[in-house]
Coordinates of C-alpha atoms in Angstrom, one line a residue:
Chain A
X18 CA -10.4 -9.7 102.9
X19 CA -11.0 -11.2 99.3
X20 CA -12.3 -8.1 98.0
X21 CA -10.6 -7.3 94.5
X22 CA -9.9 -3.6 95.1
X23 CA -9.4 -3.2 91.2
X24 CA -12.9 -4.2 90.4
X25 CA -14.1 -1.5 92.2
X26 CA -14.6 1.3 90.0
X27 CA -16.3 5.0 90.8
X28 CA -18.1 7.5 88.5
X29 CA -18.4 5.2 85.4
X30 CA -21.2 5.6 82.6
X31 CA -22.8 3.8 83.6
X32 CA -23.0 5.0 87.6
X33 CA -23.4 8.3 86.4
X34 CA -26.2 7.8 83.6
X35 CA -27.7 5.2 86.3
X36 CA -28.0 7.7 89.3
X37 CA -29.5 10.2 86.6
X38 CA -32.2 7.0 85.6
X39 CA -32.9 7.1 89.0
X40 CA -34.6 10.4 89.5
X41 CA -36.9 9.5 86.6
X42 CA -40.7 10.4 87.0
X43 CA -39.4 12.8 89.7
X44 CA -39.5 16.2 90.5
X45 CA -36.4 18.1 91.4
X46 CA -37.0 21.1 93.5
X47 CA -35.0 24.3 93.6
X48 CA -34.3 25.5 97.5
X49 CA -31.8 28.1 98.8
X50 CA -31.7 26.9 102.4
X51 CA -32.1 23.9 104.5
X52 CA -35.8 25.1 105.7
X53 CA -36.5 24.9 101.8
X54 CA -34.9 21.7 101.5
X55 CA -37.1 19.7 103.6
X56 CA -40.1 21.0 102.8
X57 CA -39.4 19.8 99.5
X58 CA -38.3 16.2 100.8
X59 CA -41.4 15.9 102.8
X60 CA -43.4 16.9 99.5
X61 CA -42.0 13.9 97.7
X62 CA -39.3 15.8 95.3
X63 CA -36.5 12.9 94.5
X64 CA -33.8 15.5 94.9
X65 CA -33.2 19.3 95.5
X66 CA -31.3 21.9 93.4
X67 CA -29.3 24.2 95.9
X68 CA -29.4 27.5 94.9
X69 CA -27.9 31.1 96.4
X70 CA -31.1 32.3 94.7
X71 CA -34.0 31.4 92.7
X72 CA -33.7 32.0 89.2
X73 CA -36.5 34.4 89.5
X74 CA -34.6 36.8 92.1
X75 CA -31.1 36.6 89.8
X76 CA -33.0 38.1 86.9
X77 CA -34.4 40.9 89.1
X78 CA -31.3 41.1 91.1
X79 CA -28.4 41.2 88.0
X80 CA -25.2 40.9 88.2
X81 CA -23.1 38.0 87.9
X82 CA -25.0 35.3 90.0
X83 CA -22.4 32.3 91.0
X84 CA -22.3 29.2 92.8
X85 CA -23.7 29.2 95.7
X86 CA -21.8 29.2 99.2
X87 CA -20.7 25.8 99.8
X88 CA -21.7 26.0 103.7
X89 CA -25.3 26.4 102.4
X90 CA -24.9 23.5 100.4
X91 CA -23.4 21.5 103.2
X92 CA -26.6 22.5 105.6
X93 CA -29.0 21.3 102.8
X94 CA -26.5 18.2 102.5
X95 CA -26.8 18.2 106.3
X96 CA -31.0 18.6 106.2
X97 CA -32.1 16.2 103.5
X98 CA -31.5 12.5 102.9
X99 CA -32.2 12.8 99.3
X100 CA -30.0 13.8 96.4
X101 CA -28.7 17.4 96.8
X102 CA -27.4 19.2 93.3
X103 CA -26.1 22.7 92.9
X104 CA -25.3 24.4 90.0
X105 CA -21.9 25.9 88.6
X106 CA -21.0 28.3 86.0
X107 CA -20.5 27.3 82.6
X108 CA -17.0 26.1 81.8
X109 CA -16.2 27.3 85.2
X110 CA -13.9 23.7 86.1
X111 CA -13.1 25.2 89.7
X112 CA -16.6 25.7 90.8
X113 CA -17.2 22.4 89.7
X114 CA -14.5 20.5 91.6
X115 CA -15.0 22.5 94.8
X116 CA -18.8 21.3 94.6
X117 CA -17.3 17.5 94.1
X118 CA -15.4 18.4 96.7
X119 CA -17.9 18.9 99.1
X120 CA -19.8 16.0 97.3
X121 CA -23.0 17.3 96.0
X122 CA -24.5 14.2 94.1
X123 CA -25.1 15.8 90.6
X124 CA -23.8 19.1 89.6
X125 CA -25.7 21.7 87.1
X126 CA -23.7 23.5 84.6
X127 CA -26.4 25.5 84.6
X128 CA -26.9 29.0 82.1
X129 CA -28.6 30.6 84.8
X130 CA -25.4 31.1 86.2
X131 CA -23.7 33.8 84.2
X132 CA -21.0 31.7 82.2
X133 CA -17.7 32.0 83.0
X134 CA -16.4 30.6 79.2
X135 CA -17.5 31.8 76.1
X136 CA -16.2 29.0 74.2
X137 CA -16.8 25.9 75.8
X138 CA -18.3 23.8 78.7
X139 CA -16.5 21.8 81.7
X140 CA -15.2 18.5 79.8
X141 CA -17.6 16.2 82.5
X142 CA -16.1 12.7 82.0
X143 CA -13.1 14.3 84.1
X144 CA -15.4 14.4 87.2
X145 CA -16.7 11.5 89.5
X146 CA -19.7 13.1 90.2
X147 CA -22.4 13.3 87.3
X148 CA -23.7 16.4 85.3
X149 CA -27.1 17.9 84.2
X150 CA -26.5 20.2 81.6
X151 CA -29.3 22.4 79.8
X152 CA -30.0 22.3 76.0
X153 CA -32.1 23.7 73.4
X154 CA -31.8 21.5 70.7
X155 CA -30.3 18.3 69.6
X156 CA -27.3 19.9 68.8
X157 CA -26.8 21.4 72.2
X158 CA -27.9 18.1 73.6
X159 CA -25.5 15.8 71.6
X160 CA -22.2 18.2 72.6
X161 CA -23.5 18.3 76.1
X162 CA -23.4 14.0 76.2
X163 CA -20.3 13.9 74.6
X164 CA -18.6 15.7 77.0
X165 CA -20.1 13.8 79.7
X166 CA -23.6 15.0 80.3
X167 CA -25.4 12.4 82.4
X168 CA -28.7 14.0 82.3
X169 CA -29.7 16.8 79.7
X170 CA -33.0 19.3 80.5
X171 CA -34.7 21.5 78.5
X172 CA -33.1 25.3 79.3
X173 CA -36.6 26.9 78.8
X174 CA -36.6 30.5 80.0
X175 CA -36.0 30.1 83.7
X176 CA -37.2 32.6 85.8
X177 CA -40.1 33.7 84.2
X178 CA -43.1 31.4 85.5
X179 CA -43.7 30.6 81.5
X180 CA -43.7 27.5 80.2
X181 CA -43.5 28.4 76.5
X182 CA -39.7 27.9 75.9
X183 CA -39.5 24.7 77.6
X184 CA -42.2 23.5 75.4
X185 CA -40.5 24.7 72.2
X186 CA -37.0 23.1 73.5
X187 CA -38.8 19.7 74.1
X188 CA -40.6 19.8 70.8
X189 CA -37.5 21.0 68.9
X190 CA -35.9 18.0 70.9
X191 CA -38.2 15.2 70.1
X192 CA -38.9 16.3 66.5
X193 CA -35.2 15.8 65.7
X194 CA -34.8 12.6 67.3
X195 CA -37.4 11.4 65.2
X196 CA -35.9 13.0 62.0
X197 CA -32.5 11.3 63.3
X198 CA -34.6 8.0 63.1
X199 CA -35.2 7.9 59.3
X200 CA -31.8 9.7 58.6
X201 CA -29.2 7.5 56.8
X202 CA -25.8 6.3 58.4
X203 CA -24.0 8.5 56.1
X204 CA -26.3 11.7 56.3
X205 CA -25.7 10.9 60.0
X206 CA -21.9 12.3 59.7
X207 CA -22.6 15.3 58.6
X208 CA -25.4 16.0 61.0
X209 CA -22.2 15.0 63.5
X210 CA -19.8 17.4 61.4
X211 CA -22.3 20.2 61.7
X212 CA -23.0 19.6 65.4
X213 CA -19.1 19.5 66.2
X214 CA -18.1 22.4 64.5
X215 CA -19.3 24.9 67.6
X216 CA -16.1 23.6 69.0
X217 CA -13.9 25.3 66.3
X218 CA -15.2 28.6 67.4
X219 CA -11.7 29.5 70.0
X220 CA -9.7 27.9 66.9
X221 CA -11.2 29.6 64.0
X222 CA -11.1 33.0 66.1
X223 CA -7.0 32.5 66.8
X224 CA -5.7 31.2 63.6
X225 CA -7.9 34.7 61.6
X226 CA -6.0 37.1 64.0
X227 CA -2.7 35.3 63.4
X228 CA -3.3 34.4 59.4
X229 CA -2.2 30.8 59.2
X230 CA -3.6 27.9 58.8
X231 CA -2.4 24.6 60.8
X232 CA -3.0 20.9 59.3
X233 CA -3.2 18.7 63.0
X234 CA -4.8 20.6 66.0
X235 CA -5.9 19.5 69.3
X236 CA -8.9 22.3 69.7
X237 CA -10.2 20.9 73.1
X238 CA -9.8 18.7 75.8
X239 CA -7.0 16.7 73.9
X240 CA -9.1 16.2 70.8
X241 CA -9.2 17.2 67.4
X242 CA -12.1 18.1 65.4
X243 CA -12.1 15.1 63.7
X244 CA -12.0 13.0 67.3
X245 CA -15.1 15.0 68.3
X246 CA -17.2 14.6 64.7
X247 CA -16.4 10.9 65.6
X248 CA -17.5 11.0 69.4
X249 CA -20.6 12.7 68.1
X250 CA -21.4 10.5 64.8
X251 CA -21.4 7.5 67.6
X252 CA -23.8 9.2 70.0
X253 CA -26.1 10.3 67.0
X254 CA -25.7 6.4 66.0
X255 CA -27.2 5.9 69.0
X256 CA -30.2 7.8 69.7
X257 CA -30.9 6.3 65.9
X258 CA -31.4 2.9 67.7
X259 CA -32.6 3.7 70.7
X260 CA -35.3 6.5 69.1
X261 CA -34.5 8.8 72.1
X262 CA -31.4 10.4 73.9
X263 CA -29.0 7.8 75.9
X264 CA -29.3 9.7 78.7
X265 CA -32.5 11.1 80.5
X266 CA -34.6 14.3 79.4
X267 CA -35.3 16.2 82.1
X268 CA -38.1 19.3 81.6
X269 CA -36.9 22.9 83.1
X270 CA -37.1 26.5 82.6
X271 CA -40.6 28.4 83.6
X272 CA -42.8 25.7 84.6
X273 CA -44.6 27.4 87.6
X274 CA -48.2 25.0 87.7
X275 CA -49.0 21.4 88.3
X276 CA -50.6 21.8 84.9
X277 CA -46.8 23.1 83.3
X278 CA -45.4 19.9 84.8
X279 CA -48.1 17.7 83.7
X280 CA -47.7 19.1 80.0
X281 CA -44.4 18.8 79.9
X282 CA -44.7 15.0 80.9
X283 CA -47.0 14.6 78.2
X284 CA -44.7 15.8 76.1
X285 CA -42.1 13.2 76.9
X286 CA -40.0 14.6 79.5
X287 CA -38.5 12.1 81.7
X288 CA -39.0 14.1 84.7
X289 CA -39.3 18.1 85.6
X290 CA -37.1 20.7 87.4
X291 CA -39.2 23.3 89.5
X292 CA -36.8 26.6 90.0
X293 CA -38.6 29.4 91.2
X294 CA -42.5 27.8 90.7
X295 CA -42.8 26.3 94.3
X296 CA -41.1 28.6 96.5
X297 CA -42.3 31.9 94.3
X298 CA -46.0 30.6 95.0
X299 CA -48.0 31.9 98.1
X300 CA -48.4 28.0 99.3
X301 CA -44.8 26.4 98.7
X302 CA -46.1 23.5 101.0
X303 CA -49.0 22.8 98.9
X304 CA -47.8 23.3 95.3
X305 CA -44.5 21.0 96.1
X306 CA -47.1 18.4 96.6
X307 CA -49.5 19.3 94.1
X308 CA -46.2 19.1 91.6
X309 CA -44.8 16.1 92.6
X310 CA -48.6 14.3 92.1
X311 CA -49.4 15.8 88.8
X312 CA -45.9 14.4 87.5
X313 CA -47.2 10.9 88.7
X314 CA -50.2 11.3 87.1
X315 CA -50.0 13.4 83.8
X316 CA -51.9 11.2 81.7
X317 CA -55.1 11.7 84.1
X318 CA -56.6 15.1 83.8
X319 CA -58.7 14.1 87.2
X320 CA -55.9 14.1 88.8
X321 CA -54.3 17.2 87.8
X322 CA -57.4 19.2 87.9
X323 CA -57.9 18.0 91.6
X324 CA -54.5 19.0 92.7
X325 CA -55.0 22.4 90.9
X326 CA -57.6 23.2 93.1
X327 CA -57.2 25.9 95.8
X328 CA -53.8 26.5 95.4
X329 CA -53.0 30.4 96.0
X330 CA -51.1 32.6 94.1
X331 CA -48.4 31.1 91.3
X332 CA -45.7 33.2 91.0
X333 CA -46.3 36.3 89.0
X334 CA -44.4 35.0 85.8
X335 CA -43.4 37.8 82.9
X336 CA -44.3 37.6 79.0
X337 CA -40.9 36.4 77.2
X338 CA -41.6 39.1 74.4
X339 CA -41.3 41.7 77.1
X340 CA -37.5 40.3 78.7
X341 CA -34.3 42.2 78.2
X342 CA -32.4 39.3 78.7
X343 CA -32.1 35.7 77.6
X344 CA -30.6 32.9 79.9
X345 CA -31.2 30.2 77.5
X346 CA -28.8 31.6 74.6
X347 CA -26.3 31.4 76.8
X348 CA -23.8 28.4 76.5
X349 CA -24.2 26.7 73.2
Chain B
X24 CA -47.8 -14.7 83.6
X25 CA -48.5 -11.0 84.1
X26 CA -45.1 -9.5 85.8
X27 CA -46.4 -5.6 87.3
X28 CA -43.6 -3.0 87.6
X29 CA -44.5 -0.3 90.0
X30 CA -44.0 3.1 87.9
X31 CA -44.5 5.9 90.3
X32 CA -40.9 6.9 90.0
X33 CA -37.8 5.6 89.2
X34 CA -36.0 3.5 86.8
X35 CA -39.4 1.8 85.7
X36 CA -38.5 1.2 82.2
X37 CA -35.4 -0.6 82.4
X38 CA -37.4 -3.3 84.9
X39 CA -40.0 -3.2 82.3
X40 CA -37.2 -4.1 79.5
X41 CA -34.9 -6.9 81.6
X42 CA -38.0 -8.6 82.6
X43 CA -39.5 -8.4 78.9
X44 CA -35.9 -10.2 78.1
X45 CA -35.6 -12.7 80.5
X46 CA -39.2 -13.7 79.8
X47 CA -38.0 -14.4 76.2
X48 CA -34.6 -16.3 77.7
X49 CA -36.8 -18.3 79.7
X50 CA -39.6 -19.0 76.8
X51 CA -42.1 -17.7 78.9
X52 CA -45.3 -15.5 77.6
X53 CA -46.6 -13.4 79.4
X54 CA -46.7 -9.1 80.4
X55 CA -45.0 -6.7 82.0
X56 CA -46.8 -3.6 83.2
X57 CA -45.9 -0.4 84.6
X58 CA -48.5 0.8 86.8
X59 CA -48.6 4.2 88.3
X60 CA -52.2 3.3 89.9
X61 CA -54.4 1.0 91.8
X62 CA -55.6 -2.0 90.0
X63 CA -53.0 -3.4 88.8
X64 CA -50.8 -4.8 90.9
X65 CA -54.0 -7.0 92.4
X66 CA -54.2 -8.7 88.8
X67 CA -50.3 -10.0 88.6
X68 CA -48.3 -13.0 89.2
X69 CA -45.5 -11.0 90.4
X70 CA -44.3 -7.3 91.2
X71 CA -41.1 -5.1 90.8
X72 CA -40.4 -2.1 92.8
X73 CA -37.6 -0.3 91.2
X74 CA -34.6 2.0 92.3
X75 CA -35.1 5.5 92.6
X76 CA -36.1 7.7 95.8
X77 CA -37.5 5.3 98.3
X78 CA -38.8 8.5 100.1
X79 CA -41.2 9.5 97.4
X80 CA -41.6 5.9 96.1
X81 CA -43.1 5.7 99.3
X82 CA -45.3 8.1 99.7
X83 CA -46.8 7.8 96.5
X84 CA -47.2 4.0 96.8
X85 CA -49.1 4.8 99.8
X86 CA -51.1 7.7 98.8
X87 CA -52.7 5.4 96.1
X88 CA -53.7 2.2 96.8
X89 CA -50.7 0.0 95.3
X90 CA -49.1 -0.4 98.9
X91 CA -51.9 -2.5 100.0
X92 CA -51.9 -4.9 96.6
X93 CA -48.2 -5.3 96.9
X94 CA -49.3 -6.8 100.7
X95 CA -52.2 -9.0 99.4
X96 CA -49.7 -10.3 96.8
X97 CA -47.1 -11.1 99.7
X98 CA -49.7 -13.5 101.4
X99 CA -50.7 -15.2 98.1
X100 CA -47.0 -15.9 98.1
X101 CA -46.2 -14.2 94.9
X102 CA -43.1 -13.1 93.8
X103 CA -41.5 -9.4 94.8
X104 CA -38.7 -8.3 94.1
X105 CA -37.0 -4.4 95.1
X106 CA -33.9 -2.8 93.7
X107 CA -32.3 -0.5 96.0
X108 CA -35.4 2.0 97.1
X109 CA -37.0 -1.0 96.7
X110 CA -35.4 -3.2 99.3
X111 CA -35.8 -0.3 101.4
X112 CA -39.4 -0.2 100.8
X113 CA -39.3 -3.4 101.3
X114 CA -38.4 -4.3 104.5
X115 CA -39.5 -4.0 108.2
X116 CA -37.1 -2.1 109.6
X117 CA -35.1 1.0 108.6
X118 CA -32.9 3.5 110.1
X119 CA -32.5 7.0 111.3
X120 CA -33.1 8.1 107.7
X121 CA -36.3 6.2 107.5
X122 CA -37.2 7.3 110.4
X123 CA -36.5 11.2 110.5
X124 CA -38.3 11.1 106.9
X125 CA -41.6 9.4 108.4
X126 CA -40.8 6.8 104.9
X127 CA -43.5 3.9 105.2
X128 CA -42.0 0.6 104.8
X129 CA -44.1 -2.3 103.3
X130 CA -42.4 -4.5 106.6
X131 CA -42.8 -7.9 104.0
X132 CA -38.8 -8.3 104.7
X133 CA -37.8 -9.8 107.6
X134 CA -34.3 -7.0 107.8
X135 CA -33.3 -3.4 109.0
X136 CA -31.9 -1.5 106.1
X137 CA -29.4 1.2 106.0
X138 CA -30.0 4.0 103.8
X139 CA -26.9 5.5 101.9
X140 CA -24.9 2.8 103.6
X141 CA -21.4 3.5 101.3
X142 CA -22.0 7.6 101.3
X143 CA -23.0 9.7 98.7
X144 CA -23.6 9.9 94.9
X145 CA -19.7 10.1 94.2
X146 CA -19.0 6.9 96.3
X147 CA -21.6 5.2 94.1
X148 CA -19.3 2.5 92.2
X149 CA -20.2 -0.9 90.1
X150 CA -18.1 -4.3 90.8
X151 CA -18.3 -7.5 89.8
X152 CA -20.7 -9.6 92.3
X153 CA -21.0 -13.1 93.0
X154 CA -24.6 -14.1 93.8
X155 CA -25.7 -17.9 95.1
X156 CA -28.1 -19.4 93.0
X157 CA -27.3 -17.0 90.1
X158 CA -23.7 -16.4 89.5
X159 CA -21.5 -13.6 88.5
X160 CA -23.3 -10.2 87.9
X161 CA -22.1 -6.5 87.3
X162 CA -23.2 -4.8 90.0
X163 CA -23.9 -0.8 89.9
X164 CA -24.5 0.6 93.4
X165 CA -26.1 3.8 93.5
X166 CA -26.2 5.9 96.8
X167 CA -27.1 2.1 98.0
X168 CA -28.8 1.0 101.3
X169 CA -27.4 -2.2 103.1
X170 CA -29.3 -4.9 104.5
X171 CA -27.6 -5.0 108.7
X172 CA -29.6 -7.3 110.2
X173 CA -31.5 -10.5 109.1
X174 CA -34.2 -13.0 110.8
X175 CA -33.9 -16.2 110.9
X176 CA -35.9 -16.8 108.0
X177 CA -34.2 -14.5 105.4
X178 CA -31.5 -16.3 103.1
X179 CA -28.3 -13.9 102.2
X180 CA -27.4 -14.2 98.8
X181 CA -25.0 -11.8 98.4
X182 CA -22.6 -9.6 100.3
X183 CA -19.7 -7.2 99.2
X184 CA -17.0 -5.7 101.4
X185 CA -18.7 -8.1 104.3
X186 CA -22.0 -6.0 104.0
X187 CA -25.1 -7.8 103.3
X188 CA -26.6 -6.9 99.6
X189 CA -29.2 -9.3 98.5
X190 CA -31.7 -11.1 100.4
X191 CA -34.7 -13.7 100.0
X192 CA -37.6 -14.7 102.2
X193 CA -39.5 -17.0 100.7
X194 CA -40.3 -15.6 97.2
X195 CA -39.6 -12.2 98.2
X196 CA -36.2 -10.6 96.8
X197 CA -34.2 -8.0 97.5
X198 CA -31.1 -6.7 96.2
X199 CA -29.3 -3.6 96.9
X200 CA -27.7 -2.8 93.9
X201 CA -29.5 -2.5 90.4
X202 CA -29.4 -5.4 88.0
X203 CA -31.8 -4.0 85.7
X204 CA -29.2 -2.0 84.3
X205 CA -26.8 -4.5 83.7
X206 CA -28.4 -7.9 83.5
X207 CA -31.3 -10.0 82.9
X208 CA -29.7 -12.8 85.0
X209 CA -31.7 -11.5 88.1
X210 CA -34.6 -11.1 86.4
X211 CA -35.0 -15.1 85.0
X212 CA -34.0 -16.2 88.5
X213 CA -36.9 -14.0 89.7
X214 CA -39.3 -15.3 87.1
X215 CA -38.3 -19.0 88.1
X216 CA -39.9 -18.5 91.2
X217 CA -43.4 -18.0 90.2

């Protein structure tokens, strides 16, 4: 054979950010069993999000909700011919390998999980497989890519059948990114110092108990602040030129209706992520379809009227004044 | 020249962008449009299906109308060309994965694909890839298909690992891999064959 082994190389950037491209324009289902899984597939989703629960049932339920069992995740793999994701704990690295392990084909560091480190997330360029990671704001967003992030989505509130957070993430989103655009090269570092310095938190903590202060320090991954502020600065560089995030901006977190999906479309998101919304709803069948066709056409209020038509029940959905408990604050 | 992109899902934009580029390489003028409707696709010199799910690329293609312009446009003898989901999409035979997801195929290639030929998403790798009548491109694979049988009248113009991974018939392409996110090479050898 002439092949030049060397050439050959797995989980680069650009494979990564390129199966994440992929999934554009799509809808991304959550299922916990195979059943789930092909109903979605056969409703048009580009790729399914396995899941030990719906976000929905881990807020009633409470307790610390995981990853889910691998052998369900291997009968999804088993059911589907599209993309199957599943979601690990934040920072939790061992989750994470054992899903690369049995080769899920993105993994979501997900806060509906409950987060299994305080201070920081799963460095992602260590993994062949790609990441989705949540985010509020730019900030989040930025830290997320520079530790690897192929894909970012809006955390919204999941759960909760609302679509308000989501909205608020992707506006607080998009109106930095265009701040970012008419922000100078030099304002630029410091916008990169301020985003970087969440990663001084474990650092900062240590050195007050103990009283000193240290000149060089390697405060994650290898890297020092100032490595990270540079990492950052380069990504923030960037979205300057490019007038959007390198990677693609997925929309999740409460969006329960074909009209949530379609709004968040409008609203620039490269694609949507339906957690509890489809299988929640009295008609799974029918709103997967009716989901995946007001995606395609957000821009045509026809169409997403038509869809909307007849649909049963959405699920029940709770008022985010009224919640005890915030998933999105978690993992900064 | 009016070059359609077919934008129900998928990597749409970066089609859009390469071919916007190689237009201006080649000193052609001319469009490019992403269409997630009917109507379009009838009114172009050429189409593009892109990467992406071929299942709901598919099915949405189907469901509205753009299926049957990409057809009429094959017996005008217009150019087509499919990236990965594309080619699938693409050609007139599939495999069990077509099959056991019930995925319409357009049948204008004369090949049977394989979906997921090299495995799954962390098998996905990019190599350099030597391609006749276009040279040396970086190739990015993605949960790629692989083209395992070809008529008589299909022309191979690439294969790594001994696996078939770009085709033409006639002025219909179809690659396996994605050059739209590497290259615009591809794109002006496309163009040329309007």
């Amino acid at each position: 054979m002439r092949i030049e082994l060397e050439k050959l190389r797995y989980g680069t950037e650009l494979v990564k950010r390129g199966f994440a491209k992929m999934q554009k324009g799509g809808v991304i289902m959550d299922v916990t069993n195979a059943e789930q899984a092909i109903i979605a597939e056969e409703a048009g989703a580009v790729a399914v999000m396995a899941l030990h629960k719906v976000p929905a049932d881990i807020r009633a339920s409470g307790g610390v909700a995981r990853m889910a069992d691998p052998k369900i995740i291997e009968e999804i793999m088993d059911a589907v011919t599209i993309p199957v994701m599943a979601k690990c704990r934040i920072g939790h690295v061992a989750e994470a390998k054992a899903l690369e392990a049995i080769g899920v084909d993105m993994i979501d560091e997900s806060e509906v999980l409950t987060p299994a480190d305080t201070f920081f997330h799963i460095y992602k360029k260590n993994f062949t497989v790609p990441f989705v990671c949540g985010a509020r704001s730019l900030g989040e967003a930025v830290r997320r890519i520079w530790e690897g992030a192929a894909m970012i989505r809006t955390k919204g509130e999941a759960g909760t059948g609302n679509v308000v957070e989501a909205v608020k993430h992707m506006r607080m989103m998009n109106h930095a990114i265009y701040l970012i655009r008419s922000t100078s090269e030099e304002r630029l570092y410091s916008v990169a110092e301020k985003f970087a310095s969440r990663y001084l938190e474990l650092s900062r903590l240590v050195k007050e108990e103990m009283g000193i202060a240290v000149e060089k320090e390697i405060i994650y991954e290898g890297f020092t602040f100032e490595d990270i502020v540079e990492g950052i600065y380069d990504i923030l560089l960037e979205i300057k030129r490019l007038g959007r995030l390198p990677v693609v901006n997925f929309a999740a977190g409460g969006i329960a209706t074909p009209a949530d999906a379609a709004l968040m479309m409008q609203l620039g998101a490269d694609g949507v992520f339906v957690g509890s919304g489809i299988f929640k709803s009295s008609n799974p069948q029918k709103f997967a379809r009716a989901i995946v066709e007001a995606v395609q056409h957000f821009d045509e209020p026809e169409v997403v009227a038509e869809v909307s038509k007849e649909l049963g029940e959405p699920m029940k959905g709770s008022e985010i004044s009224k919640l005890t408990e915030f998933l999105q604050t978690r993992g900064t | 020249m009016r070059v359609a992109v077919v934008g129900v899902q998928g990597d749409v934009e970066e089609h859009v962008i390469s071919t916007r580029k190689a237009m201006e390489n080649l000193g052609i003028s001319g469009e490019v449009i992403a269409t997630r409707k009917a109507g379009i696709v009838s009114k172009s010199d050429a189409v593009i299906i892109p990467g992406g799910e071929s299942t709901t690329i598919s099915k949405l293609i189907f469901r509205d109308g753009i299926a049957d312009e990409i057809i009429q446009l094959a017996e005008c003898d217009r150019p087509i060309m499919g990236t990965c989901a594309g080619l699938i999409i693409l050609s007139k035979f599939g495999d069990e994965q077509v099959e056991k997801t019930g995925t319409r195929l357009l049948r204008l290639l004369n090949i049977k694909v394989r979906r997921n030929a090299f495995g799954r998403q962390r098998e996905s790798f990019q190599t350099k890839l030597q391609i006749k009548n276009i040279g040396e491109v970086d190739a990015v694979f993605i949960r790629a298909p692989i083209i395992e049988e070809v008529g008589s009248d299909v022309e191979v113009l690439a294969k790594f690992q001994e696996k078939i991974v770009a085709v033409q018939q006639g002025k219909i392409l179809g690659l396996a891999f994605h050059p739209e996110l590497t290259t615009t090479k591809v794109h002006e050898y496309f163009l040329s064959l309007f």
